[in-house]
Coordinates of N, CA and C in Angstrom, one line a residue:
Chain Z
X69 N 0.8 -1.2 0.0 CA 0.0 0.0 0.0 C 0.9 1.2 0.0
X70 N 1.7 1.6 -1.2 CA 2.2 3.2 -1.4 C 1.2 4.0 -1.5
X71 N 1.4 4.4 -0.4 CA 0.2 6.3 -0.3 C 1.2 7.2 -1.0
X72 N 2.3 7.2 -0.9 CA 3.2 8.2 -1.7 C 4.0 7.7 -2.5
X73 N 3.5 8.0 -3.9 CA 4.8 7.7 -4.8 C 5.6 8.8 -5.7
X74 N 6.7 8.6 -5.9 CA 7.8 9.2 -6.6 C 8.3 8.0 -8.0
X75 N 7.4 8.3 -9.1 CA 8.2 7.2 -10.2 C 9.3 7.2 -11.1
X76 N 9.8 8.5 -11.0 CA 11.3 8.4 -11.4 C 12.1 8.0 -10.6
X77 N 12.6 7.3 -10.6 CA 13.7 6.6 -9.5 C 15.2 7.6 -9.7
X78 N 15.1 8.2 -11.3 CA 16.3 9.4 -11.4 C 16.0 10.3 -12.1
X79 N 16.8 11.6 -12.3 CA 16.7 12.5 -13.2 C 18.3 13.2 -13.4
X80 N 18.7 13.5 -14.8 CA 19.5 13.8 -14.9 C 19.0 15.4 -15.2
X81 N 19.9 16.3 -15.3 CA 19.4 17.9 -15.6 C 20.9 18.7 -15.7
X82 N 20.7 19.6 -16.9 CA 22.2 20.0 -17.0 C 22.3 21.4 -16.3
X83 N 23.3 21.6 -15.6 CA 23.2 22.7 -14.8 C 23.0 24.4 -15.4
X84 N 21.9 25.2 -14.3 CA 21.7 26.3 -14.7 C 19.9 25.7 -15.1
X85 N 19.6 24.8 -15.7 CA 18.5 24.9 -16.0 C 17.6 24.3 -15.0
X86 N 16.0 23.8 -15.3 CA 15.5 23.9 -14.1 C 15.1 22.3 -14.0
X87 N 15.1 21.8 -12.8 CA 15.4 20.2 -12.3 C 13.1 20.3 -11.6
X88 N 12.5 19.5 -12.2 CA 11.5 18.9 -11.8 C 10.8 17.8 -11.3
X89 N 10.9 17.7 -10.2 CA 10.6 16.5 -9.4 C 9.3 16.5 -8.8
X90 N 8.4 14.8 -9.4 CA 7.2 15.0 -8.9 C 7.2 14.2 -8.1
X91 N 5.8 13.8 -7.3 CA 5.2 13.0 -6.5 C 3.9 13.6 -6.8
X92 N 2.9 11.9 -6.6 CA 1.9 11.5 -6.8 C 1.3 10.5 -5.5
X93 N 0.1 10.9 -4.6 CA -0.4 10.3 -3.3 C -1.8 10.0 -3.2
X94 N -2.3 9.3 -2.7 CA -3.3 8.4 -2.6 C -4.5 9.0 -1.6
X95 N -4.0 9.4 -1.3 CA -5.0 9.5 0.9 C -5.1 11.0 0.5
X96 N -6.3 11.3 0.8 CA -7.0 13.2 0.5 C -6.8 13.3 2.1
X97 N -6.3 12.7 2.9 CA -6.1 13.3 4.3 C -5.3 13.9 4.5
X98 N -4.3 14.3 3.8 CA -3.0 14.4 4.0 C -3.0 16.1 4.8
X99 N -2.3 16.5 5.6 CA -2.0 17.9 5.7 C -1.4 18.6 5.1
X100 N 0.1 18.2 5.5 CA 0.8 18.9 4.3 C 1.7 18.0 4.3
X101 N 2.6 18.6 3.2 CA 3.7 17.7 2.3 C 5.1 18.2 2.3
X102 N 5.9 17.4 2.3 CA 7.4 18.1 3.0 C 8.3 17.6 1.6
X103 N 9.5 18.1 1.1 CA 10.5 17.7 0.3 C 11.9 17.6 1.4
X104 N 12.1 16.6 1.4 CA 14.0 16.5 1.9 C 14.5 16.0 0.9
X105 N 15.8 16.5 0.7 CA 17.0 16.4 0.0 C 18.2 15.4 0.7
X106 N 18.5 14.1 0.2 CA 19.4 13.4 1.1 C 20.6 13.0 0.1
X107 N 21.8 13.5 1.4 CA 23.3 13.0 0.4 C 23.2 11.4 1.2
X108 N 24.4 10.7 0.6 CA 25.0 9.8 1.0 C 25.1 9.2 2.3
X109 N 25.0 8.5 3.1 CA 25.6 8.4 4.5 C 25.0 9.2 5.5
X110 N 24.2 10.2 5.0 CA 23.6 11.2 5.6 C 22.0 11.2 5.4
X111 N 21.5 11.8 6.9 CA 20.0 12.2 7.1 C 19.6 12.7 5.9
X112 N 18.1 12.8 6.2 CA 17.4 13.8 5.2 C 17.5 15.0 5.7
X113 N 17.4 15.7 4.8 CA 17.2 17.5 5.2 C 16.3 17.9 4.7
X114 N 15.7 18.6 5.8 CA 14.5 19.7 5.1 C 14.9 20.4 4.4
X115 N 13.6 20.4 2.9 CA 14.0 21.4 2.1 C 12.6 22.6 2.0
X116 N 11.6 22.2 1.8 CA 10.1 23.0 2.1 C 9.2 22.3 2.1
X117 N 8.2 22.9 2.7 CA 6.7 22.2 2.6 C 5.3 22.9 2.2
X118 N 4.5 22.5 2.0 CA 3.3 23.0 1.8 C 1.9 22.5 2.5
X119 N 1.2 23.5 3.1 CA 0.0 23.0 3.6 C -1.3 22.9 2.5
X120 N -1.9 21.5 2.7 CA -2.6 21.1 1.8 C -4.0 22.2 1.4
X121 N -3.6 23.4 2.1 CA -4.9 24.5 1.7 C -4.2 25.3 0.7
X122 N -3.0 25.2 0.8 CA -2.2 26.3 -0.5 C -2.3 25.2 -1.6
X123 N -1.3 26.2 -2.8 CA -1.1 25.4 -4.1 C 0.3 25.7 -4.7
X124 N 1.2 26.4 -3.6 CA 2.3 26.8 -4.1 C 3.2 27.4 -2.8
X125 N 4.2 27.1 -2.9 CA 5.2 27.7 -1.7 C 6.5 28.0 -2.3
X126 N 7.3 29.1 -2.5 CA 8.5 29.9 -3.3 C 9.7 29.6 -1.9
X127 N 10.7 28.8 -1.9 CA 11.7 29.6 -0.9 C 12.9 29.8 -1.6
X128 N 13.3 31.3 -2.2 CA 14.1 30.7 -3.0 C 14.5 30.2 -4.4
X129 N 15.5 29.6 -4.7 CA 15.6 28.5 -6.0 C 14.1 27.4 -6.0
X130 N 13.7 27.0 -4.8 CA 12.9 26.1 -4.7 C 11.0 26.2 -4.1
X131 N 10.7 25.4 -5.4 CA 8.7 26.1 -5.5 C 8.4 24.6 -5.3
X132 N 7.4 24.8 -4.4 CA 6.7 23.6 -4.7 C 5.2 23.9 -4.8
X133 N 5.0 23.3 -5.8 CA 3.2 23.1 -6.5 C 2.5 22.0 -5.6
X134 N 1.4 22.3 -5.1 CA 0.4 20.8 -5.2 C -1.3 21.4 -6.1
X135 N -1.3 20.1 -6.7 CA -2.3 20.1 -7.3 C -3.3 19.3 -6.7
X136 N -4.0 19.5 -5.6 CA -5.1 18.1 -4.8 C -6.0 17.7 -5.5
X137 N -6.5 18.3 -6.7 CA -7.7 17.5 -7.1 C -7.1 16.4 -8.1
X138 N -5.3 16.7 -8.2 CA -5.1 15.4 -9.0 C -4.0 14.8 -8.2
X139 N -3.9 14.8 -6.9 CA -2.8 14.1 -5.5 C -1.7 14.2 -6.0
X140 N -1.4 15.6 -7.0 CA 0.1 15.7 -7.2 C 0.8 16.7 -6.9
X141 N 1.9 16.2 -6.6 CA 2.8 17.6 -6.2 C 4.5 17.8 -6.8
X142 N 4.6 18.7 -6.8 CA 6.0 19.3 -7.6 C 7.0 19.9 -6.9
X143 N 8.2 19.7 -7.1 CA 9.4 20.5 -6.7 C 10.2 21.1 -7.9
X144 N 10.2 22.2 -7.9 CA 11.0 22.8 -9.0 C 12.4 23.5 -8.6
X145 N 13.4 23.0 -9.1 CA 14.4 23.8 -8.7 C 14.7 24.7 -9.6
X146 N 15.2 25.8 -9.8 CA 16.2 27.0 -10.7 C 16.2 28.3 -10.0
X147 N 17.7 27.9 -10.8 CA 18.6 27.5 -11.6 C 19.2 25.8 -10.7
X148 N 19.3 25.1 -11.5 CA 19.9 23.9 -10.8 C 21.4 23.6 -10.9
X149 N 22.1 23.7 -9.8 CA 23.7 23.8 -9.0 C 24.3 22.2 -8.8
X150 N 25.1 22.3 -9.0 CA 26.0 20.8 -9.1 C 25.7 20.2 -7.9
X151 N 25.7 21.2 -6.9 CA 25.3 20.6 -5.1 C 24.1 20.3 -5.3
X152 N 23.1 20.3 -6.3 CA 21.8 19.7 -5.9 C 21.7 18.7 -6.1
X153 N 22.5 18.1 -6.5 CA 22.9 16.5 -6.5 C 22.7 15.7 -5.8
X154 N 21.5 14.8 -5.6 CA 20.9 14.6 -4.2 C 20.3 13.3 -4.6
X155 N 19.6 12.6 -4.0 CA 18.5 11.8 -3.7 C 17.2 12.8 -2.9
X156 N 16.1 13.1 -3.6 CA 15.0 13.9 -2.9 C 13.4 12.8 -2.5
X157 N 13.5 13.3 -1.4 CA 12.4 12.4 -0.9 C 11.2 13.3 -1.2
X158 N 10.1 13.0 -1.5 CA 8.4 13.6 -0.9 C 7.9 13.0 0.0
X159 N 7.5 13.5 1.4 CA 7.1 13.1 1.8 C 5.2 13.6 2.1
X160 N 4.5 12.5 3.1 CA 3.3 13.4 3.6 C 2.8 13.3 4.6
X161 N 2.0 14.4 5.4 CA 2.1 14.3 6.5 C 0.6 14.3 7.0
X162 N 0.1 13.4 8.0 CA -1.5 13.6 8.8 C -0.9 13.3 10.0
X163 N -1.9 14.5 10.7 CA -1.6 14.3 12.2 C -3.2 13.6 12.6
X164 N -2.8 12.4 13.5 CA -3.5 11.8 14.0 C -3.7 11.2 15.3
X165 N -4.1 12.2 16.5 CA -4.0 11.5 17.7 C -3.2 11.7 18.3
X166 N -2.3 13.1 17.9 CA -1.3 13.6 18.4 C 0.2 13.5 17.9
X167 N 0.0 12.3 17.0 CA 1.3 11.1 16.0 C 1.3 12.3 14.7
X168 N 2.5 12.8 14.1 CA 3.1 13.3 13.3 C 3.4 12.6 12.1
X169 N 2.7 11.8 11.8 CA 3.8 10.1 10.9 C 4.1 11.0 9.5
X170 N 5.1 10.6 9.4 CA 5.4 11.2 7.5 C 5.3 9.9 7.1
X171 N 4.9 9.6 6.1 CA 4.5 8.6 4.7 C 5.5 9.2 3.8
X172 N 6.9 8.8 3.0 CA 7.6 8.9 2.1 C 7.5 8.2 0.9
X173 N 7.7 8.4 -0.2 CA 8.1 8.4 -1.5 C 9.1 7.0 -1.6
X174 N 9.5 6.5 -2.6 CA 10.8 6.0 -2.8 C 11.8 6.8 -3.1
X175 N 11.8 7.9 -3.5 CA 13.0 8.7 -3.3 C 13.6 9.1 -5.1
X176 N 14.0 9.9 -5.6 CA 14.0 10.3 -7.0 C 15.7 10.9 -6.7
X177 N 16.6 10.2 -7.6 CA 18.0 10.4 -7.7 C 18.7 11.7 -8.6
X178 N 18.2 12.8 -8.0 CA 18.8 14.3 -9.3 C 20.2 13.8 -9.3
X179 N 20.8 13.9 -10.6 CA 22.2 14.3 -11.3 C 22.0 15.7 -11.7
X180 N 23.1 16.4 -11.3 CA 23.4 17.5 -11.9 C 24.6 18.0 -12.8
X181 N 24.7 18.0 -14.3 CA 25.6 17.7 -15.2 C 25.9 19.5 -15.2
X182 N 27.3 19.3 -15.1 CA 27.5 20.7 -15.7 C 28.2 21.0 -17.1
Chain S
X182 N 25.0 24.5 18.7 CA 24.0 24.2 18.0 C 23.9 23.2 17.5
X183 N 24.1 21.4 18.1 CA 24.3 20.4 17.4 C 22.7 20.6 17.5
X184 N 22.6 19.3 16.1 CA 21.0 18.9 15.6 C 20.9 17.2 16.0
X185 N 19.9 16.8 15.1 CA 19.5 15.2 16.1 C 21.1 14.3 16.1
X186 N 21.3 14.2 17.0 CA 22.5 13.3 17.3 C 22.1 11.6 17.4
X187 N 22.4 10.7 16.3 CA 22.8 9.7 16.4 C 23.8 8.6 16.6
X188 N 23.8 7.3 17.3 CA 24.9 6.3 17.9 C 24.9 5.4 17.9
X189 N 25.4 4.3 17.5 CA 26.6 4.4 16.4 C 26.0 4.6 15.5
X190 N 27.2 5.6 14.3 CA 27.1 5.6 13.1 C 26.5 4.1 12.1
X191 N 27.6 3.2 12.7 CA 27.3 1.6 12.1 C 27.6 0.9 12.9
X192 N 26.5 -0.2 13.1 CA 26.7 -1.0 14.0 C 26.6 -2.7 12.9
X193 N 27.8 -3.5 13.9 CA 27.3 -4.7 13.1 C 26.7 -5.5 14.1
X194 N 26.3 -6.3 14.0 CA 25.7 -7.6 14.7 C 25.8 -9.0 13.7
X195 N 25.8 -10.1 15.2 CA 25.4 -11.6 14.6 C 23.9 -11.4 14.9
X196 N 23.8 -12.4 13.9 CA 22.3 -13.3 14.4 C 22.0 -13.5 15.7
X197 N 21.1 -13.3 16.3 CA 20.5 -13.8 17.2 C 21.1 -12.3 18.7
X198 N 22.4 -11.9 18.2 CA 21.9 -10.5 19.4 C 21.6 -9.7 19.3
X199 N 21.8 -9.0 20.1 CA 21.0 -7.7 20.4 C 21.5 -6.3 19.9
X200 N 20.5 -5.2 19.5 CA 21.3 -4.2 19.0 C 20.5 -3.2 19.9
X201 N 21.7 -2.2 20.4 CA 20.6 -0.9 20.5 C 21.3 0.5 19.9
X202 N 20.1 1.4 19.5 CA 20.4 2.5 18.4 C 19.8 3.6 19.5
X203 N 21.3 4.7 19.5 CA 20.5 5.5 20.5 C 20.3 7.2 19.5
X204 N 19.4 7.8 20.2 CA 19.1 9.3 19.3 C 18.9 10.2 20.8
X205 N 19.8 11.5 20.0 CA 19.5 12.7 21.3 C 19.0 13.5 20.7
X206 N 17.6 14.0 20.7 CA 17.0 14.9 19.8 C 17.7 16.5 20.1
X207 N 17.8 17.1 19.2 CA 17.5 18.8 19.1 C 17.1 19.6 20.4
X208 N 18.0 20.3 20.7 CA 18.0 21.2 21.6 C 16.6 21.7 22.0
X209 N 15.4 21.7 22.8 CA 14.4 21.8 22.9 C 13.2 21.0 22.1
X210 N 13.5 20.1 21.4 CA 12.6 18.9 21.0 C 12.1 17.9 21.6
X211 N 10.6 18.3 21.9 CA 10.6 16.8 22.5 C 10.0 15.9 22.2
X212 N 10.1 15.6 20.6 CA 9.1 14.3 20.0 C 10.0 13.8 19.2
X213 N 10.0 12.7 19.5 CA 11.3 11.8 18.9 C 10.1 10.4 17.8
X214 N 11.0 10.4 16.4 CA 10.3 9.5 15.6 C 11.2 8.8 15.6
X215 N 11.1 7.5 14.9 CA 12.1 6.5 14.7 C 11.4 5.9 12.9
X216 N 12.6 5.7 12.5 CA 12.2 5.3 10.5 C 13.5 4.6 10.4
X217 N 13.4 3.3 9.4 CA 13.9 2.5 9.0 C 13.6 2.4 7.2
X218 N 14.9 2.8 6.7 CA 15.0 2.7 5.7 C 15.6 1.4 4.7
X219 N 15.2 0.6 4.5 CA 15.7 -0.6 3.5 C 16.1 -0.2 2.4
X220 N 17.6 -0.6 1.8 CA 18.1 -0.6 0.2 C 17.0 0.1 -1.1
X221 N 17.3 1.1 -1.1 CA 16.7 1.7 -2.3 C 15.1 1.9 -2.2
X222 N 14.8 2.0 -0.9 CA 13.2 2.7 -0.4 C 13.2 3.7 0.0
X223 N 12.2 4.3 0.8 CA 12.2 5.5 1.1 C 12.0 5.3 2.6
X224 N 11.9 5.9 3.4 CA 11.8 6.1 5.2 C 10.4 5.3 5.5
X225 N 10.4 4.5 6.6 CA 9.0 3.8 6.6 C 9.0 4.4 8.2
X226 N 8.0 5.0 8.7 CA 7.3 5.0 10.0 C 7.7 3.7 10.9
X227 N 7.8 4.1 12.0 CA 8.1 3.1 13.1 C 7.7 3.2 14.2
X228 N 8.1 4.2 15.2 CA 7.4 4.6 16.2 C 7.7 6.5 16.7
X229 N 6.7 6.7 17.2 CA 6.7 8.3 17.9 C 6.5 7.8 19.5
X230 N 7.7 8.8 19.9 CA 7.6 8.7 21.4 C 7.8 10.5 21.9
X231 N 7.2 10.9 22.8 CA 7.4 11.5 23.7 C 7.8 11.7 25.0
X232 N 8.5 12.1 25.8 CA 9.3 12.4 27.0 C 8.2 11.2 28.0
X233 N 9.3 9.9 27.8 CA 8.5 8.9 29.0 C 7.0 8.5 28.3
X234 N 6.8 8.3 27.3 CA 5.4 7.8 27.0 C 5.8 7.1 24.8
X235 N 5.3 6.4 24.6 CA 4.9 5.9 23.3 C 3.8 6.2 23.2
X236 N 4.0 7.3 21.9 CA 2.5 7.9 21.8 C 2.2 6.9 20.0
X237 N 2.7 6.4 19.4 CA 2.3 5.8 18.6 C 3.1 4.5 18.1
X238 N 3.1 3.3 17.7 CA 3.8 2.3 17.5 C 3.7 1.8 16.5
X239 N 2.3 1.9 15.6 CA 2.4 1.2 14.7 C 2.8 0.9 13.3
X240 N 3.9 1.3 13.3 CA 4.7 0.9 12.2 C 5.9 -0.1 12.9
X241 N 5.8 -0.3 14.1 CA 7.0 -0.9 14.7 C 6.6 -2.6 14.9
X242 N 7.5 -3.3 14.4 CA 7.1 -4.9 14.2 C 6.4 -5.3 15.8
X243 N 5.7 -6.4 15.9 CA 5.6 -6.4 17.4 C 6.2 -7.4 18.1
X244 N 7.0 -8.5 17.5 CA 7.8 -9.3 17.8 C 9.6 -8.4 18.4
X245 N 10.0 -8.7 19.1 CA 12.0 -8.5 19.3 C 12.1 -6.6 19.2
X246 N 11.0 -5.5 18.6 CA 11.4 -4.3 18.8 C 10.5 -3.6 20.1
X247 N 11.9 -2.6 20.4 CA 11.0 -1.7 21.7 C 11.9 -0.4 21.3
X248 N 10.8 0.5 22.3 CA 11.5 2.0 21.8 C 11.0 2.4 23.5
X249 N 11.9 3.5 23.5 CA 12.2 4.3 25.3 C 12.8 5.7 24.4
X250 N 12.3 6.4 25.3 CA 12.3 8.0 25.6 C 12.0 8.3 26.9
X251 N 13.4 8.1 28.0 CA 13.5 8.2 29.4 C 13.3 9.6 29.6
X252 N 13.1 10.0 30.7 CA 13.0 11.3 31.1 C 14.5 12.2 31.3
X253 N 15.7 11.2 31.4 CA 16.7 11.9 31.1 C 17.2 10.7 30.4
X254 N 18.2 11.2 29.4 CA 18.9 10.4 28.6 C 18.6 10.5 27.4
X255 N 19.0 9.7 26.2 CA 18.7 9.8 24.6 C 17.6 8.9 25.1
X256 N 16.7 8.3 23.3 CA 15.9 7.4 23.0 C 16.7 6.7 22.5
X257 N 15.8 5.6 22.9 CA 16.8 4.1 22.6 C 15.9 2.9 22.3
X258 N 16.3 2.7 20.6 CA 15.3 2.1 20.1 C 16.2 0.3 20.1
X259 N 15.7 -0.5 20.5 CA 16.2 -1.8 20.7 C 15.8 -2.8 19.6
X260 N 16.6 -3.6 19.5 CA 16.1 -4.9 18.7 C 16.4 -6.2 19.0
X261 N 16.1 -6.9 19.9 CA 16.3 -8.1 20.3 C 16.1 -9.2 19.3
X262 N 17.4 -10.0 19.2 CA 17.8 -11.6 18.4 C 17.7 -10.8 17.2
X263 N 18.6 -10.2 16.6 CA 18.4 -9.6 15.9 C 18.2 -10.7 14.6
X264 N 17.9 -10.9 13.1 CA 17.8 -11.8 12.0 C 18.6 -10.6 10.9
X265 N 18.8 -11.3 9.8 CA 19.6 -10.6 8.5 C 18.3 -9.7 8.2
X266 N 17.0 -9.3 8.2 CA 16.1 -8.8 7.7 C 15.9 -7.8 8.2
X267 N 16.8 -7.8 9.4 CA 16.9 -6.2 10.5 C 18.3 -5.4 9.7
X268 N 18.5 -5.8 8.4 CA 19.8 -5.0 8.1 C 19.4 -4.0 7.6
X269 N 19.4 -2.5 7.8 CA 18.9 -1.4 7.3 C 19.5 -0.1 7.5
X270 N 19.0 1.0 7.4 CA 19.1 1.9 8.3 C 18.1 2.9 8.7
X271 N 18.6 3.6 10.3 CA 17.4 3.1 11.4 C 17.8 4.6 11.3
X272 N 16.9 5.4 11.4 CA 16.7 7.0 11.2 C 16.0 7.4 12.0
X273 N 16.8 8.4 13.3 CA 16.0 9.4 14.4 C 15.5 10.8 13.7
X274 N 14.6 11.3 14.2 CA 14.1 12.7 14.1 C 13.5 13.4 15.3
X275 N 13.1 14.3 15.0 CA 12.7 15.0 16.2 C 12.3 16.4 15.7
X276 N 11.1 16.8 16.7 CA 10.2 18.2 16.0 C 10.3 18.7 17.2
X277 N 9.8 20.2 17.6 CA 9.5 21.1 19.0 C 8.0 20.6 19.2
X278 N 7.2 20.3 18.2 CA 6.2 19.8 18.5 C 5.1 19.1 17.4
X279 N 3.8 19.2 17.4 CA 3.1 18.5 16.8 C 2.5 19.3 15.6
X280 N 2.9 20.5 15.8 CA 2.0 21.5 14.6 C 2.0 21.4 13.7
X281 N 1.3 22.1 12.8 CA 1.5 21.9 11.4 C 2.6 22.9 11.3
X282 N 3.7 22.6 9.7 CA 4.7 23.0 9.2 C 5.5 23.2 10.6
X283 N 5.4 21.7 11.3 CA 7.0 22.0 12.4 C 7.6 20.9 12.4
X284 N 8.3 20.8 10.7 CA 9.6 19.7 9.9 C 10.3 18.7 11.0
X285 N 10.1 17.8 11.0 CA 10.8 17.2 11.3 C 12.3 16.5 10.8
X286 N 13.5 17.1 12.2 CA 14.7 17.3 11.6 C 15.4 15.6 12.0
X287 N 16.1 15.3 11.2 CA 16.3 13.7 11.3 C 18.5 14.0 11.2
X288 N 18.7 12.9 12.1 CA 19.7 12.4 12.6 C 20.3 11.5 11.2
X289 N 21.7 11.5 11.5 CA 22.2 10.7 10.1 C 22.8 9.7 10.0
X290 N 21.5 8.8 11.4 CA 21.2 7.5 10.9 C 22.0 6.2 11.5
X291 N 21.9 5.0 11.8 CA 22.7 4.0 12.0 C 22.4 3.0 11.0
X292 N 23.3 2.7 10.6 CA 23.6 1.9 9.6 C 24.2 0.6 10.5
X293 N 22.6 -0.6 10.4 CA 22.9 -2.2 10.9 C 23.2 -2.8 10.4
X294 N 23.8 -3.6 10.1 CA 24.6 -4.4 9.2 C 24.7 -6.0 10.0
X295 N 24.1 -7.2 9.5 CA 23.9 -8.4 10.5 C 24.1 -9.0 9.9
X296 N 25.3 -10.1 9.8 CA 26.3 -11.4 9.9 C 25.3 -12.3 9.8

């Protein structure tokens, strides 16, 4: 049962231009939706989120879109930097009962070519 | 200003013992998650604890795992007899609280590795 999926497993993108990374989720309960960005050997890091009443959040290089009437959501980067070179998660979030649970993605592999 | 502190980095284990994985959340955090990630997936839910209480478990197997969040000390999520299917890595986090947009910041992880 994936409530959150991510189906590119990778993306290549040549630097400077702009890197698009979706996710697609199941459950209309969701609150909101978080992006972390993970290197190697290392945690995830927050990158932004959006509450499921908006349809867009700017920080930056990085926008993320949701579209709820079709359970999808977007990360856009640009200009895209060699360091964005990452593994990015989507995750999502319902609070229930006082429980915080994130539901993740499998995870989408950016290359960043310069 | 350290952030979620994890221990050990990597742990190995045999069959059949015991592992424990400790997390010191974030300077004023006091809700500690626990997530287990297997080879090429994404973070799966495990358990949420708060200061002395399990406020949620069910993502956590119910056979050989327990999780603690003492009133002083880190969280210390256990795995008794451990088997090759516990080889993963076991990911802390921790938030200031339950709100909405209050990210939860994650620790970089123990990596178990079982013989």
């Amino acid at each position: 049962d994936q409530q959150v999926k991510q189906n590119s497993p990778s993306l290549s993108v040549q630097e400077g231009r702009i890197s698009i990374l979706n996710c697609d989720y199941t459950n209309s309960m969701f609150d909101y939706f978080l992006w972390y960005k993970k290197y190697p050997a290392e945690g995830p890091t927050f990158l932004i989120s959006i509450s499921s009443i908006k349809d867009k959040n700017e920080d930056g290089r990085f926008t993320v879109f949701l579209n709820k009437s079709a359970k999808h959501l977007s990360l856009h980067i640009v200009p895209s930097q060699p360091g964005d070179s990452a593994v990015y998660f989507c995750a999502a979030c319902r609070q229930l009962q006082g429980a915080q649970k994130l539901v993740f993605g499998q995870g989408t592999r950016l290359t960043i070519n310069p | 200003n350290a952030g979620v502190m994890q221990n050990p980095r990597h742990l190995v284990r045999r069959r059949g013992q015991e592992a424990r994985l400790r997390c010191s959340p974030m300077k004023g955090h006091s809700h500690v998650y626990w997530y287990r990630q297997l080879p090429e997936e994404g973070l799966k839910f495990m358990v949420y604890l708060q200061k002395e209480n399990i406020i949620d478990e069910s993502g956590m197997p119910k056979e050989r795992f327990s999780a603690e969040f003492p009133k002083e000390g880190p969280s210390i999520l256990r795995i008794q007899q451990v088997v090759r299917g516990d080889s993963a890595a076991y990911f802390c986090a921790s938030s200031p609280s339950t709100g909405s947009n209050q990210p939860q910041h994650f620790g970089d992880g123990t990596r178990l590795s079982i013989l």
